[in-house]
Amino acid sequence: MTSNAGADVDVVCLGESMVTFVPSAPGRLADVPSFARTIGGAESNVACALAAAGHRAKWVGRVGTDGFGEHLVEAIAAYGVDTSAVARDPERPTGVYFRTATDRATSDHEVVYYRAGSAASAMSPETVPWETVGGGRVLHLSGITAALSEDCLALMRELVGGRPGRPLVSFDVNHRAGLWRDGRGPEVLLGLVRGADVVFVGEDEAEEAWGVVGPDAVRELLPEPAVLVVKRGGDGAVAFERGAATRTAVPATRTAVPAPRVDVVAPVGAGDAFAAGFLSATLRGLGVKERLRHGHLMAAAALTVPGDLAVPARRSHADRLAALSDDAWGRLRLGPGWTGDHQEVRTP
């Protein structure tokens, strides 16, 4: 498998992006008086974060020929993302959704999707040619796309297949039980991630989907990916890595890196930002410990702003923090504004 080192694009991200309506105040959706319009989509979030970090990122998706679709493409392009391959569907609408201000992991969180029959659900091997997605160094996917339609699932299976010369395939599990009304999500996702090269999965979602507890149990279930990252929220992340030349069941390394303490403004967007930080460091050829730290730093940037997306710290600033000793890293505390050039990082 080649890394497409000479590609004009660093990362191609494929998936549905939707117009998101975020509440003007806390509370139930039934009680929120008004909403502000923004954008949301796991894969486009990663593309935007990577572009903001200085990488050549491309988003491939499908939107309706409506005002929401126009807004999405313009907003994502404003981050410096290449949107030239986004298709417009005159017969299907752009998806939208509404959410509450609470953490997605809490029982109080509400989200209502209006995405059934959306333009993105018409993505398929026929509507998304390989030439559109296969030209980057990395192809980033997520499990959300597979749940949109049978055509989308067929596309995902083709993209994680063993096509000669494919780029490095990155896959964020993003298990959303509510999208899999037939209950087959865990089985489908398990098959998809086993074909990927780099896999991101939350410890909690692995337990929910597959009934496995702890990073080592996840690795035992998923020996195939060359790199498996198990995210543990505030407890950090664990990466399992082996040599790329073979696909054996024995991991070469197990690296755990704690997350810095963060003064959270809004608990959304951190997972996508973590993937972007990790992939950014991967593209730069950094070691696994540094990749995990850059993932944490990009996640901290997202957690300390109100929306899903944040401008990351300058590369020199992030590199300085990622190079700290273990003791100094353990004392980091990141709050709003920490990514600014002159913002001091507080330690206790």
CSV table of N, CA and C in Angstrom, one decimal, residues 230-337:
chain,number,residue,atom,x,y,z
A,230,VAL,N,-7.7,4.6,21.3
A,230,VAL,CA,-8.8,4.5,22.2
A,230,VAL,C,-8.9,5.7,23.1
A,231,LYS,N,-9.9,6.5,22.8
A,231,LYS,CA,-10.1,7.8,23.6
A,231,LYS,C,-10.8,7.6,24.9
A,232,ARG,N,-10.3,8.2,25.9
A,232,ARG,CA,-10.8,7.9,27.3
A,232,ARG,C,-11.3,9.2,27.9
A,233,GLY,N,-11.7,10.2,27.1
A,233,GLY,CA,-12.2,11.4,27.7
A,233,GLY,C,-11.2,12.2,28.5
A,234,GLY,N,-11.5,12.6,29.7
A,234,GLY,CA,-10.6,13.3,30.5
A,234,GLY,C,-9.5,12.5,31.0
A,235,ASP,N,-9.6,11.2,30.9
A,235,ASP,CA,-8.5,10.3,31.3
A,235,ASP,C,-7.4,10.1,30.3
A,236,GLY,N,-7.6,10.7,29.1
A,236,GLY,CA,-6.5,10.6,28.1
A,236,GLY,C,-6.8,9.7,27.0
A,237,ALA,N,-5.8,9.1,26.4
A,237,ALA,CA,-6.0,8.2,25.2
A,237,ALA,C,-4.9,7.2,25.2
A,238,VAL,N,-5.1,6.1,24.6
A,238,VAL,CA,-4.2,5.0,24.4
A,238,VAL,C,-4.1,4.7,23.0
A,239,ALA,N,-2.8,4.6,22.5
A,239,ALA,CA,-2.6,4.2,21.1
A,239,ALA,C,-1.8,2.9,21.0
A,240,PHE,N,-2.3,2.0,20.2
A,240,PHE,CA,-1.6,0.8,19.9
A,240,PHE,C,-1.1,0.9,18.5
A,241,GLU,N,0.2,0.6,18.3
A,241,GLU,CA,0.8,0.7,17.0
A,241,GLU,C,1.7,-0.4,16.7
A,242,ARG,N,1.7,-0.9,15.5
A,242,ARG,CA,2.6,-1.9,15.0
A,242,ARG,C,3.2,-1.5,13.7
A,243,GLY,N,4.2,-2.3,13.2
A,243,GLY,CA,4.8,-2.0,11.9
A,243,GLY,C,3.8,-2.1,10.8
A,244,ALA,N,3.9,-1.2,9.8
A,244,ALA,CA,3.0,-1.1,8.7
A,244,ALA,C,3.2,-2.2,7.7
A,245,ALA,N,4.3,-2.9,7.8
A,245,ALA,CA,4.6,-3.9,6.7
A,245,ALA,C,3.7,-5.2,6.9
A,246,THR,N,3.3,-5.5,8.1
A,246,THR,CA,2.5,-6.7,8.3
A,246,THR,C,1.2,-6.4,9.0
A,247,ARG,N,0.3,-7.2,8.9
A,247,ARG,CA,-1.0,-7.0,9.6
A,247,ARG,C,-1.2,-8.2,10.6
A,248,THR,N,-0.4,-8.2,11.6
A,248,THR,CA,-0.5,-9.3,12.6
A,248,THR,C,-1.3,-8.9,13.8
A,249,ALA,N,-1.6,-9.8,14.6
A,249,ALA,CA,-2.5,-9.6,15.7
A,249,ALA,C,-1.7,-9.1,16.9
A,250,VAL,N,-0.4,-9.0,16.9
A,250,VAL,CA,0.4,-8.6,18.0
A,250,VAL,C,0.8,-7.1,17.9
A,251,PRO,N,0.3,-6.3,18.8
A,251,PRO,CA,0.7,-4.9,18.7
A,251,PRO,C,2.2,-4.7,19.1
A,252,ALA,N,2.8,-3.7,18.4
A,252,ALA,CA,4.2,-3.5,18.7
A,252,ALA,C,4.4,-2.6,19.9
A,253,THR,N,3.5,-1.6,20.0
A,253,THR,CA,3.6,-0.6,21.1
A,253,THR,C,2.2,-0.3,21.7
A,254,ARG,N,2.3,0.1,23.0
A,254,ARG,CA,1.1,0.6,23.7
A,254,ARG,C,1.5,1.8,24.3
A,255,THR,N,0.9,3.0,23.9
A,255,THR,CA,1.3,4.3,24.5
A,255,THR,C,0.1,5.0,25.0
A,256,ALA,N,0.2,5.3,26.3
A,256,ALA,CA,-0.9,6.1,27.0
A,256,ALA,C,-0.4,7.5,27.3
A,257,VAL,N,-1.3,8.5,27.0
A,257,VAL,CA,-1.0,9.9,27.2
A,257,VAL,C,-2.2,10.5,27.9
A,258,PRO,N,-2.0,11.1,29.1
A,258,PRO,CA,-3.1,11.7,29.8
A,258,PRO,C,-3.5,13.0,29.1
A,259,ALA,N,-4.8,13.3,29.3
A,259,ALA,CA,-5.2,14.6,28.7
A,259,ALA,C,-4.9,15.7,29.7
A,260,PRO,N,-4.6,16.9,29.2
A,260,PRO,CA,-4.4,18.0,30.0
A,260,PRO,C,-5.7,18.5,30.7
A,261,ARG,N,-5.7,19.1,31.8
A,261,ARG,CA,-6.9,19.6,32.4
A,261,ARG,C,-7.4,20.8,31.5
A,262,VAL,N,-8.7,20.9,31.3
A,262,VAL,CA,-9.3,21.9,30.4
A,262,VAL,C,-10.5,22.5,31.1
A,263,ASP,N,-10.5,23.8,31.1
A,263,ASP,CA,-11.7,24.6,31.6
A,263,ASP,C,-12.7,24.6,30.4
A,264,VAL,N,-13.6,23.7,30.4
A,264,VAL,CA,-14.5,23.5,29.3
A,264,VAL,C,-15.5,24.6,29.2
A,265,VAL,N,-15.7,25.1,28.0
A,265,VAL,CA,-16.7,26.1,27.7
A,265,VAL,C,-17.9,25.4,27.1
A,266,ALA,N,-17.7,24.5,26.1
A,266,ALA,CA,-18.7,23.7,25.5
A,266,ALA,C,-18.2,22.3,25.1
A,267,PRO,N,-18.9,21.2,25.6
A,267,PRO,CA,-18.3,19.9,25.4
A,267,PRO,C,-18.7,19.3,24.1
A,268,VAL,N,-18.5,20.0,23.0
A,268,VAL,CA,-18.8,19.5,21.7
A,268,VAL,C,-17.6,19.7,20.8
A,269,GLY,N,-17.5,18.8,19.8
A,269,GLY,CA,-16.4,18.9,18.8
A,269,GLY,C,-15.1,18.4,19.2
A,270,ALA,N,-14.9,17.9,20.4
A,270,ALA,CA,-13.6,17.4,20.9
A,270,ALA,C,-13.1,16.2,20.1
A,271,GLY,N,-14.0,15.2,19.9
A,271,GLY,CA,-13.6,14.0,19.2
A,271,GLY,C,-13.1,14.3,17.8
A,272,ASP,N,-13.8,15.1,17.0
A,272,ASP,CA,-13.3,15.4,15.7
A,272,ASP,C,-12.0,16.2,15.7
A,273,ALA,N,-11.9,17.1,16.7
A,273,ALA,CA,-10.6,17.9,16.8
A,273,ALA,C,-9.5,17.0,17.2
A,274,PHE,N,-9.7,16.0,18.1
A,274,PHE,CA,-8.7,15.1,18.5
A,274,PHE,C,-8.2,14.3,17.2
A,275,ALA,N,-9.1,13.8,16.4
A,275,ALA,CA,-8.7,13.1,15.2
A,275,ALA,C,-7.9,14.0,14.3
A,276,ALA,N,-8.3,15.3,14.2
A,276,ALA,CA,-7.5,16.2,13.3
A,276,ALA,C,-6.1,16.4,13.9
A,277,GLY,N,-6.0,16.6,15.2
A,277,GLY,CA,-4.7,16.8,15.7
A,277,GLY,C,-3.8,15.6,15.6
A,278,PHE,N,-4.3,14.4,15.8
A,278,PHE,CA,-3.5,13.2,15.6
A,278,PHE,C,-3.1,13.0,14.2
A,279,LEU,N,-4.0,13.3,13.2
A,279,LEU,CA,-3.7,13.1,11.8
A,279,LEU,C,-2.7,14.2,11.4
A,280,SER,N,-2.8,15.4,11.9
A,280,SER,CA,-1.9,16.4,11.6
A,280,SER,C,-0.4,16.0,11.9
A,281,ALA,N,-0.3,15.5,13.2
A,281,ALA,CA,1.0,15.0,13.6
A,281,ALA,C,1.5,13.8,12.8
A,282,THR,N,0.5,13.0,12.4
A,282,THR,CA,0.9,11.8,11.6
A,282,THR,C,1.4,12.3,10.2
A,283,LEU,N,0.8,13.2,9.6
A,283,LEU,CA,1.3,13.8,8.3
A,283,LEU,C,2.7,14.4,8.5
A,284,ARG,N,3.0,14.8,9.6
A,284,ARG,CA,4.3,15.4,9.9
A,284,ARG,C,5.4,14.4,10.3
A,285,GLY,N,5.0,13.2,10.4
A,285,GLY,CA,5.9,12.1,10.8
A,285,GLY,C,6.3,12.1,12.2
A,286,LEU,N,5.5,12.6,13.1
A,286,LEU,CA,5.9,12.6,14.5
A,286,LEU,C,5.6,11.3,15.2
A,287,GLY,N,6.2,11.1,16.3
A,287,GLY,CA,6.1,9.8,17.1
A,287,GLY,C,4.7,9.7,17.7
A,288,VAL,N,4.4,8.5,18.1
A,288,VAL,CA,3.0,8.3,18.6
A,288,VAL,C,2.7,9.1,19.8
A,289,LYS,N,3.7,9.3,20.7
A,289,LYS,CA,3.4,10.1,21.9
A,289,LYS,C,3.0,11.5,21.5
A,290,GLU,N,3.8,12.1,20.6
A,290,GLU,CA,3.5,13.4,20.1
A,290,GLU,C,2.2,13.5,19.4
A,291,ARG,N,1.9,12.4,18.6
A,291,ARG,CA,0.6,12.4,17.9
A,291,ARG,C,-0.6,12.5,18.9
A,292,LEU,N,-0.5,11.7,20.0
A,292,LEU,CA,-1.5,11.8,21.0
A,292,LEU,C,-1.6,13.1,21.7
A,293,ARG,N,-0.5,13.7,22.0
A,293,ARG,CA,-0.5,15.0,22.6
A,293,ARG,C,-1.1,16.1,21.7
A,294,HIS,N,-0.8,16.0,20.4
A,294,HIS,CA,-1.3,17.0,19.5
A,294,HIS,C,-2.8,16.8,19.3
A,295,GLY,N,-3.3,15.5,19.4
A,295,GLY,CA,-4.7,15.2,19.5
A,295,GLY,C,-5.4,15.9,20.7
A,296,HIS,N,-4.8,15.8,21.8
A,296,HIS,CA,-5.3,16.4,23.0
A,296,HIS,C,-5.3,17.9,22.9
A,297,LEU,N,-4.3,18.5,22.4
A,297,LEU,CA,-4.2,19.9,22.2
A,297,LEU,C,-5.3,20.5,21.3
A,298,MET,N,-5.5,19.8,20.2
A,298,MET,CA,-6.5,20.2,19.2
A,298,MET,C,-7.9,20.0,19.9
A,299,ALA,N,-8.1,19.0,20.7
A,299,ALA,CA,-9.4,18.8,21.4
A,299,ALA,C,-9.6,19.9,22.4
A,300,ALA,N,-8.5,20.3,23.1
A,300,ALA,CA,-8.6,21.4,24.1
A,300,ALA,C,-9.0,22.7,23.4
A,301,ALA,N,-8.5,22.9,22.2
A,301,ALA,CA,-8.9,24.1,21.5
A,301,ALA,C,-10.4,24.1,21.2
A,302,ALA,N,-11.0,23.0,20.8
A,302,ALA,CA,-12.4,22.9,20.6
A,302,ALA,C,-13.2,23.0,21.9
A,303,LEU,N,-12.7,22.5,23.0
A,303,LEU,CA,-13.5,22.5,24.2
A,303,LEU,C,-13.5,23.8,24.9
A,304,THR,N,-12.6,24.7,24.5
A,304,THR,CA,-12.6,26.1,25.1
A,304,THR,C,-13.2,27.2,24.3
A,305,VAL,N,-14.0,26.8,23.3
A,305,VAL,CA,-14.8,27.7,22.5
A,305,VAL,C,-16.3,27.2,22.5
A,306,PRO,N,-17.2,28.1,22.3
A,306,PRO,CA,-18.6,27.7,22.3
A,306,PRO,C,-19.1,26.7,21.3
A,307,GLY,N,-18.5,26.8,20.1
A,307,GLY,CA,-19.0,25.9,19.0
A,307,GLY,C,-18.2,24.7,18.8
A,308,ASP,N,-18.5,24.0,17.7
A,308,ASP,CA,-17.8,22.7,17.4
A,308,ASP,C,-16.4,22.9,16.9
A,309,LEU,N,-16.1,24.1,16.3
A,309,LEU,CA,-14.8,24.3,15.6
A,309,LEU,C,-14.1,25.4,16.3
A,310,ALA,N,-12.8,25.3,16.3
A,310,ALA,CA,-11.9,26.3,16.9
A,310,ALA,C,-10.6,26.4,16.0
A,311,VAL,N,-10.1,27.6,16.0
A,311,VAL,CA,-8.8,27.9,15.4
A,311,VAL,C,-7.7,27.3,16.3
A,312,PRO,N,-6.9,26.3,15.8
A,312,PRO,CA,-6.0,25.7,16.7
A,312,PRO,C,-4.8,26.6,17.1
A,313,ALA,N,-4.0,26.2,18.0
A,313,ALA,CA,-2.8,27.0,18.4
A,313,ALA,C,-1.9,26.9,17.2
A,314,ARG,N,-1.0,28.0,17.1
A,314,ARG,CA,0.0,28.0,16.1
A,314,ARG,C,0.9,26.7,16.2
A,315,ARG,N,1.4,26.3,15.1
A,315,ARG,CA,2.1,25.0,15.1
A,315,ARG,C,3.3,25.1,16.1
A,316,SER,N,4.0,26.2,16.1
A,316,SER,CA,5.2,26.4,17.0
A,316,SER,C,4.8,26.3,18.5
A,317,HIS,N,3.6,26.9,18.8
A,317,HIS,CA,3.1,26.9,20.1
A,317,HIS,C,2.7,25.5,20.5
A,318,ALA,N,2.0,24.8,19.6
A,318,ALA,CA,1.5,23.4,19.9
A,318,ALA,C,2.7,22.5,20.1
A,319,ASP,N,3.7,22.7,19.2
A,319,ASP,CA,4.9,21.8,19.3
A,319,ASP,C,5.7,22.0,20.6
A,320,ARG,N,5.7,23.2,21.1
A,320,ARG,CA,6.4,23.5,22.3
A,320,ARG,C,5.7,22.8,23.5
A,321,LEU,N,4.3,22.8,23.5
A,321,LEU,CA,3.6,22.1,24.5
A,321,LEU,C,3.7,20.6,24.4
A,322,ALA,N,3.7,20.1,23.2
A,322,ALA,CA,3.8,18.6,22.9
A,322,ALA,C,5.1,18.1,23.3
A,323,ALA,N,6.1,19.0,23.4
A,323,ALA,CA,7.5,18.5,23.7
A,323,ALA,C,7.8,18.6,25.2
A,324,LEU,N,6.8,19.0,26.0
A,324,LEU,CA,7.1,19.2,27.5
A,324,LEU,C,7.4,17.8,28.1
A,325,SER,N,8.1,17.9,29.2
A,325,SER,CA,8.4,16.7,30.0
A,325,SER,C,7.0,16.1,30.5
A,326,ASP,N,7.1,14.9,30.9
A,326,ASP,CA,5.8,14.3,31.4
A,326,ASP,C,5.3,15.0,32.6
A,327,ASP,N,6.2,15.5,33.4
A,327,ASP,CA,5.8,16.2,34.6
A,327,ASP,C,5.2,17.5,34.3
A,328,ALA,N,5.8,18.3,33.4
A,328,ALA,CA,5.2,19.6,33.0
A,328,ALA,C,3.9,19.4,32.2
A,329,TRP,N,3.8,18.3,31.4
A,329,TRP,CA,2.6,18.0,30.7
A,329,TRP,C,1.5,17.8,31.7
A,330,GLY,N,1.8,17.0,32.7
A,330,GLY,CA,0.8,16.7,33.7
A,330,GLY,C,0.3,17.9,34.5
A,331,ARG,N,1.0,19.0,34.5
A,331,ARG,CA,0.6,20.2,35.2
A,331,ARG,C,-0.2,21.2,34.3
A,332,LEU,N,-0.3,20.9,33.0
A,332,LEU,CA,-1.0,21.8,32.1
A,332,LEU,C,-2.5,22.0,32.5
A,333,ARG,N,-2.9,23.2,32.4
A,333,ARG,CA,-4.4,23.5,32.5
A,333,ARG,C,-4.7,24.6,31.4
A,334,LEU,N,-5.6,24.2,30.6
A,334,LEU,CA,-5.9,25.0,29.4
A,334,LEU,C,-7.3,25.6,29.5
A,335,GLY,N,-7.4,26.9,29.4
A,335,GLY,CA,-8.6,27.6,29.5
A,335,GLY,C,-8.9,28.4,28.2
A,336,PRO,N,-10.0,29.1,28.2
A,336,PRO,CA,-10.4,30.0,27.0
A,336,PRO,C,-9.3,30.9,26.7
A,337,GLY,N,-8.9,31.0,25.4
A,337,GLY,CA,-7.9,31.9,24.9
A,337,GLY,C,-6.5,31.3,24.9
